PDB file of C-alpha atoms in Angstrom:
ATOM      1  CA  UNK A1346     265.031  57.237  21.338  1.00 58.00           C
ATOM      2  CA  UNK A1347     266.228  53.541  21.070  1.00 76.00           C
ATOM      3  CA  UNK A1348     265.561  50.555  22.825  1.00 88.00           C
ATOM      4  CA  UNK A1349     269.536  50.469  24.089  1.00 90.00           C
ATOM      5  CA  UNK A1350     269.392  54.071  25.127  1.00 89.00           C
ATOM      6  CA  UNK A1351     266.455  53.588  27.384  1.00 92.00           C
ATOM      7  CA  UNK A1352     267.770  50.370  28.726  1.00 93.00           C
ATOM      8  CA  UNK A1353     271.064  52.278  29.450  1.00 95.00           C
ATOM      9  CA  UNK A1354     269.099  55.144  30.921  1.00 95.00           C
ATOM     10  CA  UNK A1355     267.565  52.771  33.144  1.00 95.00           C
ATOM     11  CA  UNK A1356     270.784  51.145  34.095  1.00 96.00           C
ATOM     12  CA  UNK A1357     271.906  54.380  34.864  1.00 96.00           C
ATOM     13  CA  UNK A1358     268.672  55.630  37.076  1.00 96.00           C
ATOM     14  CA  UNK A1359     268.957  52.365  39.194  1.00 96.00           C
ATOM     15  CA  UNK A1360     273.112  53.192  39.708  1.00 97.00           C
ATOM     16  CA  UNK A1361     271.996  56.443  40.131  1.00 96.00           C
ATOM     17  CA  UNK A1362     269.061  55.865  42.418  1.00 96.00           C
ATOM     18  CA  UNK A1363     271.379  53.652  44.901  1.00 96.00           C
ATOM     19  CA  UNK A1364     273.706  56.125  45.230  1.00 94.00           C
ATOM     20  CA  UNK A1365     271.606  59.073  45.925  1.00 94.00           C
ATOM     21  CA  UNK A1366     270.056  56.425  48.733  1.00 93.00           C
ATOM     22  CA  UNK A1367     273.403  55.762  49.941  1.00 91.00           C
ATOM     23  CA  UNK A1368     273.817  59.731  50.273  1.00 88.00           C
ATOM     24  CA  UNK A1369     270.514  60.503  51.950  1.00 89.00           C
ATOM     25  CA  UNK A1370     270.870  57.861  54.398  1.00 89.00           C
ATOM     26  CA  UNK A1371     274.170  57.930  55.367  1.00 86.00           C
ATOM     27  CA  UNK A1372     276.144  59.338  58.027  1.00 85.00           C
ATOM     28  CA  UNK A1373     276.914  62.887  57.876  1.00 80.00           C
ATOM     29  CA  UNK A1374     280.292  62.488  59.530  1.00 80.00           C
ATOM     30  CA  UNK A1375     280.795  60.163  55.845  1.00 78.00           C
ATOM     31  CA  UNK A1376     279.807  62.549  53.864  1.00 77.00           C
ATOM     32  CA  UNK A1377     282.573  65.075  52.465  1.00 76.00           C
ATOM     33  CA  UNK A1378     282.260  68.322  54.324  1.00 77.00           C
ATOM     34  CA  UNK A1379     282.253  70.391  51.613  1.00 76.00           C
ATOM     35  CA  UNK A1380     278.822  68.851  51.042  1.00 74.00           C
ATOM     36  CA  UNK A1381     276.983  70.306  54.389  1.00 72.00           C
ATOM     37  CA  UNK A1382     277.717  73.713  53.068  1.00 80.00           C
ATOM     38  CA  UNK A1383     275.872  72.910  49.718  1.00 86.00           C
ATOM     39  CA  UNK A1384     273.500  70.590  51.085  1.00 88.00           C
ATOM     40  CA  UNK A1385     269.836  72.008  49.539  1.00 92.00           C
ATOM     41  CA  UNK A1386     271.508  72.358  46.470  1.00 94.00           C
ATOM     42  CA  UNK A1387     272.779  68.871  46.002  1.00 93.00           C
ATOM     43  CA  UNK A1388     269.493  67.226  47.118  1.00 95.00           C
ATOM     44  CA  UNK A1389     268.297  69.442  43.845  1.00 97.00           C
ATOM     45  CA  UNK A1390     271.310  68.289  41.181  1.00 96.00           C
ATOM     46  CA  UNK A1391     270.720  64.821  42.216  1.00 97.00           C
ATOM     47  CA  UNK A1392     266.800  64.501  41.639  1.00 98.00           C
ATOM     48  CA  UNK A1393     266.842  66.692  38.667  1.00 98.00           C
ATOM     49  CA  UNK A1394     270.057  63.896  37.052  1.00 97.00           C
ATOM     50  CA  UNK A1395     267.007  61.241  38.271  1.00 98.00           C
ATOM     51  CA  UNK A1396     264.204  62.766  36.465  1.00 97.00           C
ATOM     52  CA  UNK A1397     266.499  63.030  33.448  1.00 96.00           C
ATOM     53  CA  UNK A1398     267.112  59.140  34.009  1.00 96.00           C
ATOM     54  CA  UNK A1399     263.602  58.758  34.447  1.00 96.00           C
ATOM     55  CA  UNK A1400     262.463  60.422  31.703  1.00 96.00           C
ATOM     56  CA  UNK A1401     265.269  59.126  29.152  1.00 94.00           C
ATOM     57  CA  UNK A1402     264.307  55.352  30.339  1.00 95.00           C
ATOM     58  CA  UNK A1403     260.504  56.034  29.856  1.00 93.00           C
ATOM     59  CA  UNK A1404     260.517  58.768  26.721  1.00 85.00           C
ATOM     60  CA  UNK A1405     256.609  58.721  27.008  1.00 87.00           C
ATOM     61  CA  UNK A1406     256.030  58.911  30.684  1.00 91.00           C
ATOM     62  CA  UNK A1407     253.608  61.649  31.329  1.00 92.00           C
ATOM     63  CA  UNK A1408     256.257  64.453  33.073  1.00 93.00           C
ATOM     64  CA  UNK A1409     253.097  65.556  35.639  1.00 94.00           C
ATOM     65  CA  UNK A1410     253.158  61.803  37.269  1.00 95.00           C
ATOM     66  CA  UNK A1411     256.878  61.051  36.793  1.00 96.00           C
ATOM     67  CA  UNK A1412     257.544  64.534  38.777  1.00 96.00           C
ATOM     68  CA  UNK A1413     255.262  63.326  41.495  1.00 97.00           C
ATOM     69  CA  UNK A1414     256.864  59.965  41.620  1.00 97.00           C
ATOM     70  CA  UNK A1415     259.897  61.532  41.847  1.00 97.00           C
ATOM     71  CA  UNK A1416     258.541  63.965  44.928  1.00 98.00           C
ATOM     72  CA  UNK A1417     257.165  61.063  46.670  1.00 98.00           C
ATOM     73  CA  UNK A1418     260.398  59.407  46.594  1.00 97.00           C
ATOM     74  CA  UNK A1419     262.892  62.313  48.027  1.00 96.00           C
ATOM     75  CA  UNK A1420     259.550  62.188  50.732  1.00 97.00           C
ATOM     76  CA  UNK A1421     259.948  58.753  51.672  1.00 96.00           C
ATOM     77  CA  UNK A1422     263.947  58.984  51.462  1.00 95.00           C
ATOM     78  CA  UNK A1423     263.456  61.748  54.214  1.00 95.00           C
ATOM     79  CA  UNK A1424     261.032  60.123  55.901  1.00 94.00           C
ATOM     80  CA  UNK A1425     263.566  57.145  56.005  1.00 94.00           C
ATOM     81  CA  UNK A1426     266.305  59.241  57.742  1.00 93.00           C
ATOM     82  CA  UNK A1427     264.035  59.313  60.602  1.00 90.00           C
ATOM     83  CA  UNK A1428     265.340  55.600  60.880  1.00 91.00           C
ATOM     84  CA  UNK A1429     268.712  56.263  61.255  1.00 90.00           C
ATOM     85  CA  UNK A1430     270.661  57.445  64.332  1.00 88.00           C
ATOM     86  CA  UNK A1431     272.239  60.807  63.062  1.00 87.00           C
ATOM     87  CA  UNK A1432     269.589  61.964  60.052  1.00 88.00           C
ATOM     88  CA  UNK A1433     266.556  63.868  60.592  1.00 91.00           C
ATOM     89  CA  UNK A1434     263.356  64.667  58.250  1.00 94.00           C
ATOM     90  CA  UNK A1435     264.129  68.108  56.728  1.00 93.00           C
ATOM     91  CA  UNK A1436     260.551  69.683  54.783  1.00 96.00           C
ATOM     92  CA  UNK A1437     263.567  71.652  53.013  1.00 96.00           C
ATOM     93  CA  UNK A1438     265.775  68.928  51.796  1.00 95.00           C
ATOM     94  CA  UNK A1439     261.944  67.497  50.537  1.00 97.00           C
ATOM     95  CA  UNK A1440     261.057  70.893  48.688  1.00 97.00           C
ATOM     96  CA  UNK A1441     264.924  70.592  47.093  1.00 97.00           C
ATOM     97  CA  UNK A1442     264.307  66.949  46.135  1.00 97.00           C
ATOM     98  CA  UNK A1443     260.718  67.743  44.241  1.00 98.00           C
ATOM     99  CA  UNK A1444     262.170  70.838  42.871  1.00 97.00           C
ATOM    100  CA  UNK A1445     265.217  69.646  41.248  1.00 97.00           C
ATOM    101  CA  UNK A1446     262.813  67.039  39.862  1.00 97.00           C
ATOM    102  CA  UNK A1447     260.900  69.881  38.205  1.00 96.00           C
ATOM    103  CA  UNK A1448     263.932  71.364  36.806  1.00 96.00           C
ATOM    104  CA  UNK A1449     265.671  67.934  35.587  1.00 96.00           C
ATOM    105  CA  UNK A1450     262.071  67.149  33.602  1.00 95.00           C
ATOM    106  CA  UNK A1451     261.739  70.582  32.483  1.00 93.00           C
ATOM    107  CA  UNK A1452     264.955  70.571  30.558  1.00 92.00           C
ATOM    108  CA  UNK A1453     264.297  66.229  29.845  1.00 90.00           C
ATOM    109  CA  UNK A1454     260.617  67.139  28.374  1.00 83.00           C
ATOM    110  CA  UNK A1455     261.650  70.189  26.366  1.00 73.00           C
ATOM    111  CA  UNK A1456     263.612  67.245  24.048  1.00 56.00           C
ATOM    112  CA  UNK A1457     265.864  69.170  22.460  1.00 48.00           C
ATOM    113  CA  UNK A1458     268.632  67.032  23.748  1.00 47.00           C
ATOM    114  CA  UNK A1459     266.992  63.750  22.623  1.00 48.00           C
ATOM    115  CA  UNK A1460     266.178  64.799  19.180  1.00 49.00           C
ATOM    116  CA  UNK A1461     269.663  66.157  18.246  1.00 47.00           C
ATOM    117  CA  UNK A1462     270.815  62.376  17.023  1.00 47.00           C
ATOM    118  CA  UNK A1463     267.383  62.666  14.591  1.00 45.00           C
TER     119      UNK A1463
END
């Protein structure tokens, strides 16, 4: 992959990273209520779109300690709701986060999407 794809990947991840943030810690009465219904499965979509970042702005990360990165981080993003008036810490939303970060490296480390411009 080129330099100006990973630098766009990682311009991308830090967007992307700020706006998941904004999402986790945010009021719920803010958030669009079609989102409560689908709540375990967005915490998923958005850490497996920031592995892919992750992984597209650091090609030769090793995926084992990216993934746990990536874990600690929905952790400490729940752990950070705590802080807030109307968010709790959910173990659930946590196992979402980490698993969606398993799935988004899974299909970022298989490469078949990186190699097709080869």
């Amino acid at each position: 992959m080129s330099t100006l794809l990973s630098d766009v990947a990682l311009v991308l991840l830090c967007l992307g990273a700020l706006v998941v943030l904004w999402g986790l810690l945010s009021p719920v009465k803010r958030l669009p209520t079609w989102s409560h219904k689908h709540d375990k499965l967005l915490h998923a979509v958005a850490f497996a779109v920031l592995a892919v970042l992750a992984y597209a702005s650091w090609p030769g990360i090793h995926l084992v300690g990216l993934w746990l990165a990536l874990s600690l981080a929905g952790l400490a993003s729940e752990g950070l709701q705590q802080l807030t008036p109307e968010r709790r810490f959910c173990w659930r939303d946590a196992a979402a986060n980490a698993a969606g970060a398993a799935v988004g490296l899974g299909l970022a480390g298989g490469g078949w999407w990186m190699s097709q411009g080869q």
